[in-house]
Amino acid sequence: MSNENLMNQAIQLAQQNVVSGHGGPFGAIVVKDGKIIGSGVNEVTSSCDPTAHAEVQAIREACKHLNDFQLNGCVIYTSCEPCPMCIGAIYWARPDAVYYACTKEEAAIIGFDDQFIYEQIALPMEDRSIIMSQIYPPKSKLPFETWSTSVQKIEY
Ligand SMILES: Nc1nc2[nH]cnc2c(=O)[nH]1
């Protein structure tokens, strides 16, 4: 299937998601060796999950399919440029490529504005609109120290 056909599948998922009233206008698929191994739509409102963006849902399904926490050799097609949270998830999942249709500017026009989040990330912690502040009891680093010396850890 061509890149354009695969993108059309992601767009069709997004369209169906809106028409069915299931969630926001976003769809994504994960493809490996020409086969769709994961797909996702935005389910934020229907599943009461603010992290249920189309890309995250598709990544979860693909990882479950592969029984792996990485998407090496995979390509993600998403109906819209990923938001900052999804970009983070994508970097953790490590697919080979991401292709998107609509831009974040087009998403902003219909009310999905990522710009505020980008601006917040760039601000010093104390200037952010959500309180983010360190609480650092003496045992804070114990899990890190235990991880550093663990012989059974699975690094990612
Ligand atoms: N790309 C993308 N942007 C979003 N903005 C809000 N929800 C979503 C989503 O599911 N996907």
PDB file of C-alpha atoms and ligand atoms in Angstrom, residues 24-28 41-44 50-56 78-83 85-86 102 107 112-114, ligand 1:
ATOM      1  CA  GLY A  24     -11.746  14.001  18.756  1.00  0.00           C
ATOM      2  CA  PRO A  25     -10.901  14.185  15.045  1.00  0.00           C
ATOM      3  CA  PHE A  26      -7.704  12.155  15.161  1.00  0.00           C
ATOM      4  CA  GLY A  27      -6.689   8.708  13.872  1.00  0.00           C
ATOM      5  CA  ALA A  28      -3.375   6.894  13.607  1.00  0.00           C
ATOM      6  CA  VAL A  41      -8.466   6.968  17.507  1.00  0.00           C
ATOM      7  CA  ASN A  42      -8.812   9.770  19.989  1.00  0.00           C
ATOM      8  CA  GLU A  43     -10.753   8.375  22.967  1.00  0.00           C
ATOM      9  CA  VAL A  44     -10.143  11.129  25.502  1.00  0.00           C
ATOM     10  CA  PRO A  50      -6.653  12.582  28.801  1.00  0.00           C
ATOM     11  CA  THR A  51      -3.770  10.483  27.459  1.00  0.00           C
ATOM     12  CA  ALA A  52      -5.964   8.543  25.004  1.00  0.00           C
ATOM     13  CA  HIS A  53      -4.739  10.384  21.917  1.00  0.00           C
ATOM     14  CA  ALA A  54      -4.878   8.511  18.618  1.00  0.00           C
ATOM     15  CA  GLU A  55      -1.095   8.064  18.397  1.00  0.00           C
ATOM     16  CA  VAL A  56      -0.790   6.750  21.973  1.00  0.00           C
ATOM     17  CA  THR A  78      -1.312  10.017  11.861  1.00  0.00           C
ATOM     18  CA  SER A  79      -4.097  12.262  10.610  1.00  0.00           C
ATOM     19  CA  CYS A  80      -2.535  15.241  12.429  1.00  0.00           C
ATOM     20  CA  GLU A  81       0.888  16.374  13.562  1.00  0.00           C
ATOM     21  CA  PRO A  82       1.476  14.808  17.010  1.00  0.00           C
ATOM     22  CA  CYS A  83       1.020  16.901  20.161  1.00  0.00           C
ATOM     23  CA  MET A  85       2.694  14.310  24.755  1.00  0.00           C
ATOM     24  CA  CYS A  86       2.526  12.079  21.669  1.00  0.00           C
ATOM     25  CA  CYS A 102      -2.920  18.085   9.056  1.00  0.00           C
ATOM     26  CA  ALA A 107      -5.583  21.712  14.614  1.00  0.00           C
ATOM     27  CA  PHE A 112      -6.757  21.813  19.674  1.00  0.00           C
ATOM     28  CA  ASP A 113      -3.967  24.243  20.433  1.00  0.00           C
ATOM     29  CA  ASP A 114      -0.618  22.687  21.364  1.00  0.00           C
TER      30      ASP A 114
HETATM   31  N1  LIG B   1      -2.227  14.522  16.817  1.00  0.00           N
HETATM   32  C1  LIG B   1      -3.162  14.637  17.782  1.00  0.00           C
HETATM   33  N2  LIG B   1      -3.378  15.839  18.321  1.00  0.00           N
HETATM   34  C2  LIG B   1      -4.307  15.913  19.307  1.00  0.00           C
HETATM   35  N3  LIG B   1      -4.703  16.995  20.025  1.00  0.00           N
HETATM   36  C3  LIG B   1      -5.654  16.553  20.880  1.00  0.00           C
HETATM   37  N4  LIG B   1      -5.864  15.239  20.734  1.00  0.00           N
HETATM   38  C4  LIG B   1      -5.033  14.804  19.756  1.00  0.00           C
HETATM   39  C5  LIG B   1      -4.791  13.520  19.163  1.00  0.00           C
HETATM   40  O1  LIG B   1      -5.387  12.478  19.485  1.00  0.00           O
HETATM   41  N5  LIG B   1      -3.838  13.505  18.173  1.00  0.00           N
END
